[in-house]
Amino acid sequence: MRKSHPVRRAVLAGAATVSGIVLLLSLKPASDPGSAQAAGGQLPPAAAGQAPQGGVNGAVTGDAAQTQYGPVQVRVTMSNGKITKAEAVRTPEGGRSDQITANAVPRLNQAAVAAQSADIDAVSGATYTSAGYKKSLQSALDKAKAAAGAAQGGGAGAGAAATVTGDVAQTEYGPVQVRITVAGGKITKAEAVQAPKGGRSDQITSASVPRLNQAAVAAGNARIDSVSGATYTSAGYKKSLQSALDQAPPARGGSSQAAGSGGGGGEQAGTRTLTGGVAQTQYGPVQVRVTVTGGKITKAEAVQAPKGGRSDQITSASVPRLNQAAVAAGNARIDSVSGATYTSAGYKKSLQSALDQAGG
């Protein structure tokens, strides 16, 4: 038998080694994020500012963001701390705004779910709507984060601090909006994030707001005195403050010193008072406040309703019936009152906003 040449044997051995290395490399798991996800691997940790994790469930409605063309307000539905749905419950309307809204909002909704945060791109041609959307979306996520923190820490009574922003209160001289920090069922800080400005309003605001902030912390509720010479600002401040208190988590044990109508911790265990967003109608704003105990509506009232002229008669006839219907139904799926179509629609919209905050 003819012997193999030594050089030929070396070449064959080298080829076998290369083949083995290629085979091993082909068996190495894919390292790109998409392949890792497909294989059941974990992606890198979420960036800061994304939707809060920690089991947040239900719908959360952000504050209304005022824009040059009208308010924008966003509601998100969350499951286990992730955004599963985003929708704009209020948008600019009328004229060209209808076309812009119809084009921009669906894209913003999709972007919010995809990004899991308010860090989304503005839609071209809808700069103001996009900015308002992102602001309200961030507000909703902040509320969800506060709720998650309260749940994980056993509520504000366990020492966890929650920061809550009230609804915007419109006054004759401009909007007022209050943000509070609540810890242990007490207001530890109050500040106005919006206040009338321009001209003499600057002087009035700078003189009255610090006093209102101090009064809110001292009183622990919205039953504070108006500042002399700042009647409208004081009224708006108290209204927004009450809205923030309605959203604040109760202290452990179910009592809430912060409840503006509770009266010294007299609320029953599990009772919450929640104020819905302002629903603008053709004849004026409608805003509903509900008291929820054990998951049921025990009281409903309109804190704002159309007024002046014939609206007074319509409001006085329809609102009591809408209040009764809300308590009886336990939700916002109630019949409109005949002759009060606009008031009924606004009532139901604000009622749903309040229930969203209660997780209903």
Short mmCIF file of C-alpha atoms in Angstrom, two decimals:
data_model
loop_
_atom_site.label_atom_id
_atom_site.label_comp_id
_atom_site.label_asym_id
_atom_site.label_seq_id
_atom_site.Cartn_x
_atom_site.Cartn_y
_atom_site.Cartn_z
CA MET A 1 0.00 0.00 0.00
CA ARG A 2 1.25 3.42 -0.95
CA LYS A 3 2.00 5.68 2.06
CA SER A 4 0.35 9.09 2.32
CA HIS A 5 2.60 12.03 1.88
CA PRO A 6 3.22 13.97 5.17
CA VAL A 7 2.20 17.29 3.57
CA ARG A 8 -1.06 15.81 2.35
CA ARG A 9 -1.86 14.53 5.87
CA ALA A 10 -1.23 18.00 7.33
CA VAL A 11 -3.55 19.63 4.80
CA LEU A 12 -6.34 17.15 5.57
CA ALA A 13 -5.96 17.66 9.33
CA GLY A 14 -6.10 21.44 8.94
CA ALA A 15 -9.25 21.22 6.86
CA ALA A 16 -10.91 19.04 9.49
CA THR A 17 -10.02 21.54 12.22
CA VAL A 18 -11.50 24.47 10.26
CA SER A 19 -14.68 22.50 9.61
CA GLY A 20 -15.04 21.79 13.31
CA ILE A 21 -14.66 25.46 14.24
CA VAL A 22 -17.25 26.51 11.65
CA LEU A 23 -19.66 23.92 13.03
CA LEU A 24 -19.21 25.16 16.60
CA LEU A 25 -19.77 28.78 15.58
CA SER A 26 -22.95 27.86 13.75
CA LEU A 27 -24.32 26.41 16.98
CA LYS A 28 -23.70 29.65 19.03
CA PRO A 29 -26.99 31.33 20.07
CA ALA A 30 -27.91 34.56 18.29
CA SER A 31 -26.91 37.60 20.29
CA ASP A 32 -29.05 40.36 18.69
CA PRO A 33 -32.03 41.60 20.76
CA GLY A 34 -34.64 40.32 18.31
CA SER A 35 -33.26 36.79 18.32
CA ALA A 36 -32.88 36.79 22.08
CA GLN A 37 -36.52 37.79 22.47
CA ALA A 38 -37.64 35.11 20.03
CA ALA A 39 -35.71 32.51 21.97
CA GLY A 40 -37.34 33.55 25.23
CA GLY A 41 -34.35 35.54 26.46
CA GLN A 42 -34.55 38.84 28.32
CA LEU A 43 -34.06 42.21 26.74
CA PRO A 44 -31.98 44.95 28.39
CA PRO A 45 -33.64 46.73 31.31
CA ALA A 46 -36.25 49.36 30.39
CA ALA A 47 -35.07 52.91 30.22
CA ALA A 48 -36.07 55.44 32.85
CA GLY A 49 -39.34 57.24 32.19
CA GLN A 50 -41.19 54.23 30.84
CA ALA A 51 -44.51 52.93 32.11
CA PRO A 52 -44.21 52.01 35.80
CA GLN A 53 -43.78 48.33 36.54
CA GLY A 54 -45.14 46.64 39.62
CA GLY A 55 -48.59 45.30 38.77
CA VAL A 56 -50.52 48.49 37.96
CA ASN A 57 -53.86 47.48 36.44
CA GLY A 58 -56.83 49.41 35.11
CA ALA A 59 -57.44 52.73 33.39
CA VAL A 60 -55.72 55.96 34.42
CA THR A 61 -56.67 59.36 33.02
CA GLY A 62 -54.05 62.06 32.80
CA ASP A 63 -54.61 65.74 33.48
CA ALA A 64 -56.02 67.82 30.65
CA ALA A 65 -53.24 69.68 28.86
CA GLN A 66 -54.28 73.06 27.52
CA THR A 67 -53.04 73.87 24.00
CA GLN A 68 -53.47 76.81 21.68
CA TYR A 69 -56.30 74.99 19.91
CA GLY A 70 -58.01 73.31 22.84
CA PRO A 71 -57.45 70.75 25.62
CA VAL A 72 -55.90 67.32 25.16
CA GLN A 73 -56.47 64.57 27.72
CA VAL A 74 -55.19 61.01 27.53
CA ARG A 75 -56.40 57.82 29.19
CA VAL A 76 -54.20 54.72 29.37
CA THR A 77 -55.21 51.20 30.19
CA MET A 78 -52.54 49.24 32.00
CA SER A 79 -51.99 45.57 32.74
CA ASN A 80 -49.24 44.49 35.13
CA GLY A 81 -47.61 47.88 34.79
CA LYS A 82 -47.60 47.97 30.99
CA ILE A 83 -49.61 50.21 28.67
CA THR A 84 -52.00 48.03 26.70
CA LYS A 85 -54.14 50.83 25.31
CA ALA A 86 -53.90 54.60 24.94
CA GLU A 87 -56.69 56.91 23.86
CA ALA A 88 -57.39 60.62 23.79
CA VAL A 89 -60.61 61.38 25.64
CA ARG A 90 -60.36 65.08 24.83
CA THR A 91 -58.83 66.72 21.77
CA PRO A 92 -59.02 70.03 19.91
CA GLU A 93 -62.17 70.14 17.82
CA GLY A 94 -63.87 72.32 15.25
CA GLY A 95 -62.68 73.48 11.83
CA ARG A 96 -59.34 72.12 10.71
CA SER A 97 -58.66 70.72 14.18
CA ASP A 98 -61.01 67.81 13.43
CA GLN A 99 -58.88 66.76 10.47
CA ILE A 100 -55.61 67.15 12.36
CA THR A 101 -56.97 65.21 15.34
CA ALA A 102 -58.26 62.38 13.18
CA ASN A 103 -54.85 62.03 11.56
CA ALA A 104 -52.59 62.54 14.57
CA VAL A 105 -54.28 60.89 17.55
CA PRO A 106 -54.34 57.28 16.25
CA ARG A 107 -50.62 57.56 15.51
CA LEU A 108 -49.91 59.02 18.96
CA ASN A 109 -51.94 56.23 20.58
CA GLN A 110 -49.91 53.59 18.77
CA ALA A 111 -46.65 55.32 19.64
CA ALA A 112 -47.54 55.44 23.34
CA VAL A 113 -48.19 51.69 23.46
CA ALA A 114 -45.05 50.94 21.46
CA ALA A 115 -42.78 53.21 23.52
CA GLN A 116 -44.37 52.41 26.91
CA SER A 117 -43.61 56.00 27.86
CA ALA A 118 -44.36 59.62 26.97
CA ASP A 119 -41.08 59.87 25.10
CA ILE A 120 -42.70 59.71 21.66
CA ASP A 121 -42.22 61.70 18.47
CA ALA A 122 -44.58 64.52 17.59
CA VAL A 123 -46.75 63.98 14.54
CA SER A 124 -45.84 66.26 11.67
CA GLY A 125 -48.45 68.99 11.22
CA ALA A 126 -49.87 68.43 14.71
CA THR A 127 -47.25 70.06 16.90
CA TYR A 128 -49.61 71.50 19.53
CA THR A 129 -51.80 68.39 19.74
CA SER A 130 -48.70 66.19 20.04
CA ALA A 131 -47.25 68.33 22.82
CA GLY A 132 -50.52 68.30 24.75
CA TYR A 133 -50.87 64.55 24.23
CA LYS A 134 -47.41 63.84 25.61
CA LYS A 135 -47.99 66.12 28.60
CA SER A 136 -51.28 64.44 29.52
CA LEU A 137 -49.80 60.98 28.87
CA GLN A 138 -46.94 61.74 31.25
CA SER A 139 -49.47 62.87 33.85
CA ALA A 140 -51.33 59.55 33.53
CA LEU A 141 -48.08 57.60 33.91
CA ASP A 142 -47.14 59.69 36.96
CA LYS A 143 -50.48 58.81 38.56
CA ALA A 144 -49.97 55.14 37.79
CA LYS A 145 -46.47 55.29 39.28
CA ALA A 146 -47.81 56.91 42.44
CA ALA A 147 -50.49 54.24 42.72
CA ALA A 148 -47.92 51.48 42.25
CA GLY A 149 -45.67 52.99 44.90
CA ALA A 150 -48.55 53.29 47.35
CA ALA A 151 -49.57 49.69 46.72
CA GLN A 152 -46.05 48.33 47.18
CA GLY A 153 -45.43 50.41 50.29
CA GLY A 154 -48.76 49.61 51.92
CA GLY A 155 -50.24 53.02 51.15
CA ALA A 156 -49.37 56.51 52.30
CA GLY A 157 -49.86 55.40 55.89
CA ALA A 158 -46.74 53.26 55.61
CA GLY A 159 -44.65 56.38 55.16
CA ALA A 160 -44.57 56.37 51.37
CA ALA A 161 -44.95 59.82 49.83
CA ALA A 162 -47.21 60.33 46.83
CA THR A 163 -47.24 63.39 44.58
CA VAL A 164 -50.60 64.17 43.00
CA THR A 165 -51.54 66.92 40.56
CA GLY A 166 -55.07 68.29 40.64
CA ASP A 167 -57.20 69.20 37.64
CA VAL A 168 -56.81 72.60 36.00
CA ALA A 169 -59.32 75.09 37.41
CA GLN A 170 -60.23 77.80 34.93
CA THR A 171 -60.68 81.29 36.40
CA GLU A 172 -61.55 84.65 34.91
CA TYR A 173 -57.85 85.56 34.82
CA GLY A 174 -56.34 82.25 33.79
CA PRO A 175 -55.89 78.61 34.85
CA VAL A 176 -54.85 77.45 38.32
CA GLN A 177 -53.45 73.99 38.97
CA VAL A 178 -52.14 72.61 42.26
CA ARG A 179 -49.73 69.78 43.00
CA ILE A 180 -49.42 68.27 46.46
CA THR A 181 -47.19 65.75 48.17
CA VAL A 182 -48.96 63.48 50.65
CA ALA A 183 -47.19 61.28 53.20
CA GLY A 184 -48.79 59.41 56.05
CA GLY A 185 -52.19 60.80 55.04
CA LYS A 186 -50.98 64.39 55.49
CA ILE A 187 -50.14 67.14 53.02
CA THR A 188 -46.43 67.80 53.37
CA LYS A 189 -46.07 70.14 50.41
CA ALA A 190 -48.37 72.19 48.17
CA GLU A 191 -47.46 74.23 45.11
CA ALA A 192 -49.22 75.89 42.21
CA VAL A 193 -47.88 74.57 38.92
CA GLN A 194 -50.17 76.94 37.02
CA ALA A 195 -51.46 80.37 38.09
CA PRO A 196 -52.76 83.52 36.39
CA LYS A 197 -49.96 85.60 34.88
CA GLY A 198 -49.40 88.77 32.93
CA GLY A 199 -50.01 92.36 34.00
CA ARG A 200 -51.36 92.75 37.52
CA SER A 201 -51.92 88.99 37.80
CA ASP A 202 -48.18 88.50 38.34
CA GLN A 203 -48.30 90.64 41.47
CA ILE A 204 -51.46 88.99 42.80
CA THR A 205 -50.11 85.49 42.14
CA SER A 206 -46.77 86.15 43.82
CA ALA A 207 -48.51 87.54 46.89
CA SER A 208 -51.31 84.96 47.24
CA VAL A 209 -49.97 81.60 46.11
CA PRO A 210 -47.31 81.18 48.85
CA ARG A 211 -49.99 81.91 51.46
CA LEU A 212 -52.38 79.43 49.86
CA ASN A 213 -49.62 76.80 49.80
CA GLN A 214 -48.95 77.29 53.50
CA ALA A 215 -52.66 77.19 54.32
CA ALA A 216 -53.12 73.91 52.44
CA VAL A 217 -50.32 72.22 54.40
CA ALA A 218 -51.57 73.62 57.71
CA ALA A 219 -55.21 72.65 57.12
CA GLY A 220 -54.57 69.30 55.47
CA ASN A 221 -57.60 69.84 53.25
CA ALA A 222 -59.17 72.31 50.80
CA ARG A 223 -61.20 74.18 53.41
CA ILE A 224 -58.85 77.14 53.51
CA ASP A 225 -59.53 80.87 53.56
CA SER A 226 -59.32 82.90 50.38
CA VAL A 227 -56.56 85.48 50.20
CA SER A 228 -57.87 89.04 50.25
CA GLY A 229 -57.55 90.64 46.83
CA ALA A 230 -57.09 87.27 45.11
CA THR A 231 -60.64 85.92 45.12
CA TYR A 232 -60.53 84.21 41.73
CA THR A 233 -57.07 82.75 42.21
CA SER A 234 -58.03 81.46 45.66
CA ALA A 235 -61.21 79.84 44.34
CA GLY A 236 -59.32 78.14 41.52
CA TYR A 237 -56.58 77.05 43.91
CA LYS A 238 -59.04 75.43 46.30
CA LYS A 239 -60.87 73.70 43.47
CA SER A 240 -57.69 72.19 42.01
CA LEU A 241 -56.44 71.34 45.50
CA GLN A 242 -59.64 69.40 46.20
CA SER A 243 -59.20 67.55 42.92
CA ALA A 244 -55.67 66.53 43.94
CA LEU A 245 -56.88 65.40 47.36
CA ASP A 246 -59.58 63.30 45.74
CA GLN A 247 -56.88 61.40 43.84
CA ALA A 248 -54.46 61.04 46.76
CA PRO A 249 -54.11 57.53 48.26
CA PRO A 250 -55.74 57.24 51.70
CA ALA A 251 -53.73 56.61 54.82
CA ARG A 252 -53.54 53.03 56.10
CA GLY A 253 -56.82 52.01 57.66
CA GLY A 254 -58.90 53.73 54.99
CA SER A 255 -59.32 57.15 56.59
CA SER A 256 -58.08 60.14 54.68
CA GLN A 257 -57.29 63.36 56.39
CA ALA A 258 -56.85 64.81 52.94
CA ALA A 259 -60.48 64.33 51.92
CA GLY A 260 -61.90 67.81 51.71
CA SER A 261 -65.39 66.68 52.71
CA GLY A 262 -64.38 63.89 55.07
CA GLY A 263 -64.18 65.89 58.25
CA GLY A 264 -61.36 64.63 60.45
CA GLY A 265 -60.99 61.06 59.26
CA GLY A 266 -64.69 60.26 59.43
CA GLU A 267 -64.73 58.31 56.18
CA GLN A 268 -65.55 54.65 56.28
CA ALA A 269 -62.82 52.13 55.53
CA GLY A 270 -62.33 51.76 51.80
CA THR A 271 -64.12 55.01 50.93
CA ARG A 272 -62.67 57.29 48.27
CA THR A 273 -63.90 60.57 46.83
CA LEU A 274 -62.87 61.16 43.24
CA THR A 275 -63.41 64.13 40.95
CA GLY A 276 -63.64 63.52 37.22
CA GLY A 277 -62.11 65.70 34.55
CA VAL A 278 -63.98 68.73 33.29
CA ALA A 279 -66.12 67.92 30.26
CA GLN A 280 -66.67 70.93 28.03
CA THR A 281 -70.14 71.16 26.46
CA GLN A 282 -71.79 73.64 24.12
CA TYR A 283 -73.39 75.38 27.10
CA GLY A 284 -70.59 75.19 29.64
CA PRO A 285 -68.38 72.79 31.64
CA VAL A 286 -69.64 69.75 33.53
CA GLN A 287 -67.62 68.06 36.27
CA VAL A 288 -68.68 65.18 38.47
CA ARG A 289 -67.47 64.02 41.88
CA VAL A 290 -68.26 60.53 43.16
CA THR A 291 -67.84 58.77 46.48
CA VAL A 292 -66.95 55.10 46.12
CA THR A 293 -67.19 52.62 49.00
CA GLY A 294 -66.40 48.96 48.61
CA GLY A 295 -66.21 49.36 44.86
CA LYS A 296 -69.70 50.91 44.64
CA ILE A 297 -70.81 54.47 43.97
CA THR A 298 -72.52 55.70 47.11
CA LYS A 299 -72.81 59.34 46.09
CA ALA A 300 -72.58 61.37 42.88
CA GLU A 301 -72.72 65.12 42.48
CA ALA A 302 -72.01 67.70 39.81
CA VAL A 303 -69.47 70.22 41.07
CA GLN A 304 -69.74 72.11 37.80
CA ALA A 305 -72.72 72.39 35.45
CA PRO A 306 -73.92 74.84 32.76
CA LYS A 307 -75.46 77.97 34.26
CA GLY A 308 -77.03 81.23 33.22
CA GLY A 309 -80.31 81.81 31.39
CA ARG A 310 -82.23 78.66 30.52
CA SER A 311 -79.25 76.50 31.54
CA ASP A 312 -80.11 77.06 35.22
CA GLN A 313 -83.52 75.46 34.70
CA ILE A 314 -82.15 72.56 32.68
CA THR A 315 -79.36 71.91 35.19
CA SER A 316 -81.66 71.95 38.21
CA ALA A 317 -84.01 69.51 36.51
CA SER A 318 -81.45 67.10 35.05
CA VAL A 319 -78.50 66.89 37.42
CA PRO A 320 -80.38 65.34 40.39
CA ARG A 321 -81.71 62.65 38.04
CA LEU A 322 -78.24 62.00 36.63
CA ASN A 323 -76.84 61.74 40.18
CA GLN A 324 -79.46 59.16 41.10
CA ALA A 325 -78.87 57.22 37.89
CA ALA A 326 -75.11 57.09 38.52
CA VAL A 327 -75.58 55.63 42.00
CA ALA A 328 -78.21 53.16 40.77
CA ALA A 329 -76.16 51.97 37.77
CA GLY A 330 -72.77 52.03 39.46
CA ASN A 331 -71.16 53.12 36.20
CA ALA A 332 -71.34 55.77 33.48
CA ARG A 333 -73.67 53.80 31.23
CA ILE A 334 -76.73 55.81 32.18
CA ASP A 335 -79.54 57.26 30.10
CA SER A 336 -79.46 60.89 29.04
CA VAL A 337 -82.13 63.13 30.50
CA SER A 338 -84.64 64.32 27.91
CA GLY A 339 -84.12 68.00 27.09
CA ALA A 340 -80.60 67.98 28.58
CA THR A 341 -78.63 66.17 25.91
CA TYR A 342 -75.42 68.20 26.19
CA THR A 343 -75.43 68.27 29.99
CA SER A 344 -76.06 64.52 30.10
CA ALA A 345 -73.21 63.79 27.68
CA GLY A 346 -70.81 65.96 29.68
CA TYR A 347 -71.96 64.39 32.94
CA LYS A 348 -71.34 60.87 31.68
CA LYS A 349 -67.93 61.80 30.29
CA SER A 350 -66.77 63.35 33.57
CA LEU A 351 -68.32 60.49 35.55
CA GLN A 352 -66.34 57.97 33.51
CA SER A 353 -63.18 59.98 34.17
CA ALA A 354 -63.82 59.78 37.92
CA LEU A 355 -64.47 56.04 37.73
CA ASP A 356 -61.26 55.52 35.77
CA GLN A 357 -59.36 56.91 38.74
CA ALA A 358 -61.15 54.46 41.01
CA GLY A 359 -60.21 51.61 38.73
CA GLY A 360 -63.85 51.12 37.75
#
